[in-house]
Tab-separated table of C-alpha atoms in Angstrom:
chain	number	residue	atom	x	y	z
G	891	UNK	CA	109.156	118.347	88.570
G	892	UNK	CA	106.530	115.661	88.711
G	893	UNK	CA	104.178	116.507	92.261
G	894	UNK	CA	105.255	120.224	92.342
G	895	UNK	CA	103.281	123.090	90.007
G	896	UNK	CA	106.217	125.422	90.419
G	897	UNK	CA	104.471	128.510	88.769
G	898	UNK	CA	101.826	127.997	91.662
G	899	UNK	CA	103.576	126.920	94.617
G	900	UNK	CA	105.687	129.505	93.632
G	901	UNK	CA	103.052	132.375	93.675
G	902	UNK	CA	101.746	130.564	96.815
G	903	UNK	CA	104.779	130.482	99.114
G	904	UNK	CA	105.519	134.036	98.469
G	905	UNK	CA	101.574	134.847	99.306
G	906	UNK	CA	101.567	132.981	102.317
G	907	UNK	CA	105.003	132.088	103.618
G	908	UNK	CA	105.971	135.310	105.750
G	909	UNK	CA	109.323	136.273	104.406
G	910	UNK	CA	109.228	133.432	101.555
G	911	UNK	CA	111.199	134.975	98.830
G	912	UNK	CA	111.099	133.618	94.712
G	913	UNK	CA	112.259	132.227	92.758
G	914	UNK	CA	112.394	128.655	94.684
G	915	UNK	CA	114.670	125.585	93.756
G	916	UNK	CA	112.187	122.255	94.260
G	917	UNK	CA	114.111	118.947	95.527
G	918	UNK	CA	112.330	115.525	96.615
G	919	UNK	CA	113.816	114.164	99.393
G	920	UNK	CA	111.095	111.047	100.034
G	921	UNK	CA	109.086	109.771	97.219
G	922	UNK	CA	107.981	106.047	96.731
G	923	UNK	CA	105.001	104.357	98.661
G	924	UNK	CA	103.994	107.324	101.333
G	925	UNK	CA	103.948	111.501	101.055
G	926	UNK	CA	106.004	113.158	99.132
G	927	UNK	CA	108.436	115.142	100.618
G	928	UNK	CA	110.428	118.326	98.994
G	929	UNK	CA	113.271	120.974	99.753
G	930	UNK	CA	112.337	124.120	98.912
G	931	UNK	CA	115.220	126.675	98.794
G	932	UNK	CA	114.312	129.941	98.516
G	933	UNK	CA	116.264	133.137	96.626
G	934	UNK	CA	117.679	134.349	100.069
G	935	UNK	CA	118.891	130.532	100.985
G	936	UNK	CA	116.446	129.799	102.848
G	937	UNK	CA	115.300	126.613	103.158
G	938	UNK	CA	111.996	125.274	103.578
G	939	UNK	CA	110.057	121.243	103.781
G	940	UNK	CA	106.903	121.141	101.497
G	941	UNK	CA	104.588	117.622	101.806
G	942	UNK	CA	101.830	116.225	99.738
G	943	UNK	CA	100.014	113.054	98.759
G	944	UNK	CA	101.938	110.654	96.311
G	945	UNK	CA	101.117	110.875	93.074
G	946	UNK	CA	97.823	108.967	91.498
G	947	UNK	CA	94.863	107.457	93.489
G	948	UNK	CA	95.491	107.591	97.207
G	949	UNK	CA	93.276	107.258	99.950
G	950	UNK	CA	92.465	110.699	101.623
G	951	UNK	CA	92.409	109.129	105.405
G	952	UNK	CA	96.076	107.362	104.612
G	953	UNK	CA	97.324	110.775	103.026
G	954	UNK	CA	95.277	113.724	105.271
G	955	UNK	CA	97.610	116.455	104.670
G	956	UNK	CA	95.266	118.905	107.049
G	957	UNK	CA	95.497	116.151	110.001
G	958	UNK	CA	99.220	116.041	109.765
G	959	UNK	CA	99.540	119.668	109.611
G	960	UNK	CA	97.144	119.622	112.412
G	961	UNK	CA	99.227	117.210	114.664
G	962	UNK	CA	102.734	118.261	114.085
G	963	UNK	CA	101.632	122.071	114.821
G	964	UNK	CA	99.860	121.003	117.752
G	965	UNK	CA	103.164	118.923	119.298
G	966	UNK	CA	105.078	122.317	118.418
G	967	UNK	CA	103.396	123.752	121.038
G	968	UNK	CA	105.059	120.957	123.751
G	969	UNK	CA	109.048	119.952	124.352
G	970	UNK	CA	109.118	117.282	122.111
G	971	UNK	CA	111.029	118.925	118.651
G	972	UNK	CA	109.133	118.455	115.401
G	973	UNK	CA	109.820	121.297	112.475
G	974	UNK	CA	107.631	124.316	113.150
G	975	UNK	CA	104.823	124.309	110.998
G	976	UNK	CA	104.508	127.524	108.416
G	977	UNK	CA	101.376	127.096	106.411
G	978	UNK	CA	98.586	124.825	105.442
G	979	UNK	CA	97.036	124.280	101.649
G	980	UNK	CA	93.775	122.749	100.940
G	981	UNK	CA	92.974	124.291	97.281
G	982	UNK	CA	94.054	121.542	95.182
G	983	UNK	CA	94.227	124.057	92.263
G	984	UNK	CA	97.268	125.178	93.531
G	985	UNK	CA	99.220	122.319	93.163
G	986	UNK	CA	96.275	119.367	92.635
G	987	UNK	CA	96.630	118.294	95.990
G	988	UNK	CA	96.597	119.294	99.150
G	989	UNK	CA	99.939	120.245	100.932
G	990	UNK	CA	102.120	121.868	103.985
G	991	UNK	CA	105.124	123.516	104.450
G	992	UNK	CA	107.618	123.340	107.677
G	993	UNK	CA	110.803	124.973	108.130
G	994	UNK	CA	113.850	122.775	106.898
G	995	UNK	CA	115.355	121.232	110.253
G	996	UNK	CA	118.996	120.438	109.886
G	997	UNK	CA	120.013	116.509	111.024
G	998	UNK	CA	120.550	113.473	109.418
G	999	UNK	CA	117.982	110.337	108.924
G	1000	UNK	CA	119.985	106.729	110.660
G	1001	UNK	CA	117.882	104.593	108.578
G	1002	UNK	CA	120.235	101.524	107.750
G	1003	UNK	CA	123.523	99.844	109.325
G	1004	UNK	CA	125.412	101.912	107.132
G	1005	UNK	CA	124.596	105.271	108.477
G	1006	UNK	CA	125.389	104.242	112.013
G	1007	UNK	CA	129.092	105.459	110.889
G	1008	UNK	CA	128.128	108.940	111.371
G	1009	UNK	CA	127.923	108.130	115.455
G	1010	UNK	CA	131.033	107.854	115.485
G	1011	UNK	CA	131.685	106.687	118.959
G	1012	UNK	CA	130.174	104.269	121.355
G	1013	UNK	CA	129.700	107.041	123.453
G	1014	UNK	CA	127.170	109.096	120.733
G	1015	UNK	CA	125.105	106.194	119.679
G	1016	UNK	CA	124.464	105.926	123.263
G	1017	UNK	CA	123.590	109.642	123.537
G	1018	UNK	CA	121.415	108.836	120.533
G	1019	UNK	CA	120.042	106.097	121.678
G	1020	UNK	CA	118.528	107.630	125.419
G	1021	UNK	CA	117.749	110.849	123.539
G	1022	UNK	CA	115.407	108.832	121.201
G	1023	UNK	CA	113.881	107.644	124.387
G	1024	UNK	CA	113.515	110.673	126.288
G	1025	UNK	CA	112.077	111.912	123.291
G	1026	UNK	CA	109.075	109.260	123.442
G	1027	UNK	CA	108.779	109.409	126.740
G	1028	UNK	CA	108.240	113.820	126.466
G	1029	UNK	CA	105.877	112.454	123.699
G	1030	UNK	CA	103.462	110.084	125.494
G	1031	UNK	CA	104.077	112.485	128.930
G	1032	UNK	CA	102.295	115.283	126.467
G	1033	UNK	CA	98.724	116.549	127.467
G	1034	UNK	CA	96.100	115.989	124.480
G	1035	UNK	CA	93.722	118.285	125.751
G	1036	UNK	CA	96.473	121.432	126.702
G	1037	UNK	CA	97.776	120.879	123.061
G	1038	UNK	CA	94.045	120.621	121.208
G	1039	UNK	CA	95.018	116.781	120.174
G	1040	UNK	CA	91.777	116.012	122.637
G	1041	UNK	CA	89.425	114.971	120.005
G	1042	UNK	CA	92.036	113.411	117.509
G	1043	UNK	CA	90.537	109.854	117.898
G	1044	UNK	CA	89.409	107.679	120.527
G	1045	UNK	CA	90.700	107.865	123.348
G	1046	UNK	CA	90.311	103.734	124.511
G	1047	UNK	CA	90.535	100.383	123.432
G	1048	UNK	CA	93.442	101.145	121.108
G	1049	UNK	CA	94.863	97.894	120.358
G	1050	UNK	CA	91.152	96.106	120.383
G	1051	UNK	CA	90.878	97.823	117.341
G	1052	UNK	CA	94.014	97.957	115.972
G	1053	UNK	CA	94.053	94.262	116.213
G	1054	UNK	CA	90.907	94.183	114.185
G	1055	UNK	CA	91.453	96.340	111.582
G	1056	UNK	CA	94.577	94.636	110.769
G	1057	UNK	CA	93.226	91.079	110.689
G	1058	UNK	CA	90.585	92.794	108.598
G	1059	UNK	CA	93.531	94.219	106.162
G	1060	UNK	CA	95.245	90.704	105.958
G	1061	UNK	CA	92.206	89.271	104.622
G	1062	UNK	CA	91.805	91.644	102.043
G	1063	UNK	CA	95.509	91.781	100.886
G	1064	UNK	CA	96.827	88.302	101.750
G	1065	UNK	CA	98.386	86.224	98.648
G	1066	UNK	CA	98.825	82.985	100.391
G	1067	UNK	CA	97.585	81.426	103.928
G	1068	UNK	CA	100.259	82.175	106.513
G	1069	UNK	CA	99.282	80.464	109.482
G	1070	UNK	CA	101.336	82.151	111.736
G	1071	UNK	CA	99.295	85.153	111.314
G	1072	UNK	CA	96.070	83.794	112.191
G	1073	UNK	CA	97.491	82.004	115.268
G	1074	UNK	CA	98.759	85.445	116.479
G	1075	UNK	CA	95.523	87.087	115.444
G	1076	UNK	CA	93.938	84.660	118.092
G	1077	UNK	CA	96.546	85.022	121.084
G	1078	UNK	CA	96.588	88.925	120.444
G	1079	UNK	CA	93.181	89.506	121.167
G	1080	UNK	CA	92.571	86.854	123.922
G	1081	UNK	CA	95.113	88.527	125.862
G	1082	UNK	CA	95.316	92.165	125.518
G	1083	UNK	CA	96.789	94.296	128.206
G	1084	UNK	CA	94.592	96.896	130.184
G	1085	UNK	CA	95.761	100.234	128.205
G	1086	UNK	CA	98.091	102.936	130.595
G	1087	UNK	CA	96.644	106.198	129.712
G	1088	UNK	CA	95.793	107.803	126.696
G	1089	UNK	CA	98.901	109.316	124.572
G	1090	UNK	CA	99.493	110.439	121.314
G	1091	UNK	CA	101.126	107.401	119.604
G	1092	UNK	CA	103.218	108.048	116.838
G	1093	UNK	CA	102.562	104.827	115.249
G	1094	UNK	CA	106.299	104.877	112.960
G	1095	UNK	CA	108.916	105.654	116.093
G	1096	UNK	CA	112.125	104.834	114.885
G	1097	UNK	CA	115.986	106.312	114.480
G	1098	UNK	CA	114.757	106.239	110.311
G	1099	UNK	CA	111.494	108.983	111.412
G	1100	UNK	CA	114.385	111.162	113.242
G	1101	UNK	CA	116.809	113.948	112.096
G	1102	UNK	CA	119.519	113.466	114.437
G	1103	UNK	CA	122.593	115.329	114.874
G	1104	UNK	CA	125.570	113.283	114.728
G	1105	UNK	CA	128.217	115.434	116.942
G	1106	UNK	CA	125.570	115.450	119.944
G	1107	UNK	CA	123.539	112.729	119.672
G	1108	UNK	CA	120.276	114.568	119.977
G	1109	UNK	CA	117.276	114.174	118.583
G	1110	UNK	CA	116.672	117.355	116.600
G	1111	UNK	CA	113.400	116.591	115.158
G	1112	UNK	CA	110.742	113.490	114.652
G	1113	UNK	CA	109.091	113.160	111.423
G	1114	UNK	CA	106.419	111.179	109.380
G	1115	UNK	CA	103.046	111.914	111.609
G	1116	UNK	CA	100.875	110.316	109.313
G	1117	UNK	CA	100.273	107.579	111.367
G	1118	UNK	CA	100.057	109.491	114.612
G	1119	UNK	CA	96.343	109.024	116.580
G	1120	UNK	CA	95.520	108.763	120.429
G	1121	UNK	CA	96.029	105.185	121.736
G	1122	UNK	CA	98.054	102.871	124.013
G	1123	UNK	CA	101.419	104.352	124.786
G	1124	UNK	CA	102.957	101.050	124.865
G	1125	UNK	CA	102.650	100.671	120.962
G	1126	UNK	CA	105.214	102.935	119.922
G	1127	UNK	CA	107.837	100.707	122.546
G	1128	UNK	CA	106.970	98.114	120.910
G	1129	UNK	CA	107.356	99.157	117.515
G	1130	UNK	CA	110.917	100.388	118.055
G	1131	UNK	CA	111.931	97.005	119.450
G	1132	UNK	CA	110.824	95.058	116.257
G	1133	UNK	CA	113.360	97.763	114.164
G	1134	UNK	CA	116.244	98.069	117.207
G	1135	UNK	CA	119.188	94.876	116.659
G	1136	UNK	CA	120.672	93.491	119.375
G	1137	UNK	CA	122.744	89.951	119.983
G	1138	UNK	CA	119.167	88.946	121.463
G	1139	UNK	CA	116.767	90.496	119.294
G	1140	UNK	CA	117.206	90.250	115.120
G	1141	UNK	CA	115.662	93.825	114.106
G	1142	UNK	CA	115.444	94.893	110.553
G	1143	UNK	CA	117.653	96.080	108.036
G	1144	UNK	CA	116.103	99.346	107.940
G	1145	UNK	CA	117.578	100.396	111.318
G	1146	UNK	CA	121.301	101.588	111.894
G	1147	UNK	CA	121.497	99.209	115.462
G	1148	UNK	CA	122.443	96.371	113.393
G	1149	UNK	CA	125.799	98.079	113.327
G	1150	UNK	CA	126.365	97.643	116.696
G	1151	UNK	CA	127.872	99.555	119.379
G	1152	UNK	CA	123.914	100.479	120.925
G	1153	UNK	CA	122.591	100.028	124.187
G	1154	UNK	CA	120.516	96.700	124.112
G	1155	UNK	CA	116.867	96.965	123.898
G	1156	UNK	CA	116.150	95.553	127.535
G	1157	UNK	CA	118.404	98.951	128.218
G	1158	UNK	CA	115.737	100.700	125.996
G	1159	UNK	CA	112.776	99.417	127.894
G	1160	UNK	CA	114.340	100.465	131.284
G	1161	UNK	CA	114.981	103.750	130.640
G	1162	UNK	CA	111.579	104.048	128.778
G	1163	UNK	CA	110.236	102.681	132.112
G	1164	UNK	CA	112.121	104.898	134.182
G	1165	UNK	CA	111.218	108.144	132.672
G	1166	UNK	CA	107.472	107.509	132.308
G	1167	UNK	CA	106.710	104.699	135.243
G	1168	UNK	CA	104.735	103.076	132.983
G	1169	UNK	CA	104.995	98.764	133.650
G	1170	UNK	CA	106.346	97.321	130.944
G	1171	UNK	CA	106.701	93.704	132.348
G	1172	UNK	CA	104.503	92.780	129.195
G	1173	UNK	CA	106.497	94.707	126.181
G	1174	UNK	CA	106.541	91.592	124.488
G	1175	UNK	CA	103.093	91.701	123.520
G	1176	UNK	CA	103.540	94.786	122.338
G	1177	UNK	CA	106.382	93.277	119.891
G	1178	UNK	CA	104.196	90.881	118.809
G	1179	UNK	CA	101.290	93.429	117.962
G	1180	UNK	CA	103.717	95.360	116.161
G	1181	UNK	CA	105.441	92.394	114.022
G	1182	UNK	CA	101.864	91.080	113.128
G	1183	UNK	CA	100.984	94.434	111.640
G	1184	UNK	CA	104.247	95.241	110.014
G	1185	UNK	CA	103.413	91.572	108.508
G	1186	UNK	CA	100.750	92.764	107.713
G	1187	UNK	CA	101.909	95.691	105.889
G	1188	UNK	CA	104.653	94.396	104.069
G	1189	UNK	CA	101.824	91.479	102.216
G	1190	UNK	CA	99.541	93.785	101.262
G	1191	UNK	CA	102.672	96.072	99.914
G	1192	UNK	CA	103.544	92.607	98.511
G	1193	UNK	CA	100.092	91.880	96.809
G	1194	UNK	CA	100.037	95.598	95.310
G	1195	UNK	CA	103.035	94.644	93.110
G	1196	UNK	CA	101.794	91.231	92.172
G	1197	UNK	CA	98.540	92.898	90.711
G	1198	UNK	CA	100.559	95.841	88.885
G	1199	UNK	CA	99.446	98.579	91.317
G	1200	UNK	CA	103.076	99.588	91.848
G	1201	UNK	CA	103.784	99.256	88.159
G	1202	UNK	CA	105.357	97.012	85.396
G	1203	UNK	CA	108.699	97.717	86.349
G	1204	UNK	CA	108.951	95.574	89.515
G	1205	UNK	CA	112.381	94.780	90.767
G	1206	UNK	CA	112.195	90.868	91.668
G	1207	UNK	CA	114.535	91.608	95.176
G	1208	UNK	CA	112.215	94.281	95.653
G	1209	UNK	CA	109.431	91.446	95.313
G	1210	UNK	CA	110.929	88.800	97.251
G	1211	UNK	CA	111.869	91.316	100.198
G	1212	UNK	CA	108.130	92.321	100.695
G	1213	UNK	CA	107.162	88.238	100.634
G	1214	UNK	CA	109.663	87.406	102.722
G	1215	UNK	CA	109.077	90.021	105.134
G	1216	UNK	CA	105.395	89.140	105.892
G	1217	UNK	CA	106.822	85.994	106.418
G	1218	UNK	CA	109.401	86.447	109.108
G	1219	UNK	CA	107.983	89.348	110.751
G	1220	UNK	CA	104.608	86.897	111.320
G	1221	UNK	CA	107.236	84.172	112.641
G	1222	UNK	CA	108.419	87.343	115.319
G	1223	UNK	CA	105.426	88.205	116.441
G	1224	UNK	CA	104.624	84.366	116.729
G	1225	UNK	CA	107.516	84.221	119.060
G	1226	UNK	CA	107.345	87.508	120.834
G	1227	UNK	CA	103.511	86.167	122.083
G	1228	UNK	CA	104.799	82.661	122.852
G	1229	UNK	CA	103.467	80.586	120.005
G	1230	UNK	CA	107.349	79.842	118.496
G	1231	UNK	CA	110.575	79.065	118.963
């Protein structure tokens, strides 16, 4: 299986995974653009997560399998649920890259309209729904220094430089002028809000990162840390409001609230704002930060395919969703900052 040495991993697991038992069945769950992600099944039936880098060139600081290791261990040790981390790798002879493993949580990923069906009720979605919340909430509430996270990154001016790395990205990876984008640029860092406390930001919140379980509602685990740093709590609202759907808010299709049936996001924000007392009279700058660099994203995902990076097989919906995208999510945050209609 192309990303897994099984002879290896094998001898690996069994070395270093208390209990781990051979021979192992390998099964990607996530491949594409980001980490690859694997069940591991063991002899005994027990099941296991193994991560690593994609495959080819990456960039070590986009793909830091020791930081995310790092991270998701250190939120084990606070009430918000992740999958308990088992073991780090670093030799790449092992497997020629390094990887982790985490025990297999059980749960299911609401990452279109389509799975929205397994809420089955009104009544669940909104269980999901303020259980994704309290979740964040237990996240941002977390102490960096009592869980070791206290020299993870800088601690201030989160969105100053967010904002400038970004507009730094877009002019490396931008295929056409979008004027949108530089207009929001402008009004984004004229205006930004005075940061409420350090937190660890997740920096991809969202029903998709989540294994939920679908009789309760609950949030059994939150995945995909390799975006995670210190910053402005505020972010990670704002991010799930550009991805939740509501008759007020378009979100994207990549979220199961287009179904309908969920609690609005104003509903969101309050109960984020009742659980943390955080202000957030000014959440829609944090939309609009959050739209700019998904924008941002999607182009230079957009620009990767144009110059054969993703390679010659390139499905032209594929294409035209990644164009488009910049586009309207550079229109959102346009709006969300009150440049648009």
């Amino acid at each position: 299986m192309q990303g897994i040495n099984a002879d290896r991993v094998t001898r690996w697991l069994v070395d270093e995974i208390g209990g781990a038992r051979a021979p192992f069945d390998f099964e990607l769950i996530v491949g594409g653009r980001s980490n690859l992600t694997f069940k591991v099944t063991g002899a005994d039936g027990v099941r296991y997560v193994l991560r690593r880098p994609p495959l080819g060139q990456v960039l070590a600081t986009a793909h830091d399998m020791a930081r995310e290791h790092r991270i998701i261990s250190a939120v084990g040790r606070s009430d918000v649920p992740v999958a308990p981390a088992l073991g780090l790798c670093t030799d790449e002879a092992v497997n020629d890259a390094p990887f982790y493993v985490m025990a297999f949580v059980d749960g299911e990923v609401l990452d279109s309209p389509e799975k929205a069906a397994a809420l089955a009720t009104p009544e669940l979605r909104y269980a999901a729904s303020a259980d994704l919340v309290d979740v964040l909430a237990r996240l941002h509430n977390v102490d960096v220094d009592e869980v070791g996270l206290g020299d993870l990154a800088r601690r201030d001016g989160y969105v100053e430089r967010q904002i400038r790395r970004w507009a730094t990205q877009w002019e490396k990876s931008k295929t056409r002028e979008l004027p949108a984008i530089d207009e929001v640029v402008k009004r984004l860092a004229a205006d930004v809000p005075a940061q409420q406390g350090v937190a660890i930001a997740h920096g991809d919140y969202r029903f998709g990162n989540c294994l939920i379980d679908v009789t309760t509602g609950r949030v059994n685990a939150v995945l995909d840390w390799e975006l995670c740093t210190l910053g402005d709590p505020l972010a990670d609202v704002g991010y799930l409001g550009v991805y939740w759907t509501d008759p007020s808010r378009p979100g994207q299709i990549t979220d199961p609230t287009g179904a309908g049936g969920f609690p609005s996001f104003d509903e969101i924000v309050e109960m984020y704002a009742s659980k943390t007392g955080r202000d957030l009279s000014g959440i829609d700058y944090y939309m609009a930060f959050s739209s700019f660099r998904l924008a941002v994203i999607s182009e230079g995902v957009y620009s990767r395919y144009l110059n054969g990076a993703m390679g010659d097989d390139v499905d032209p919906e594929v294409l035209a969703m990644f164009r488009d995208g910049a586009e309207d999510l550079s229109g959102k945050a346009l709006t969300a900052i009150g440049g648009g209609a």
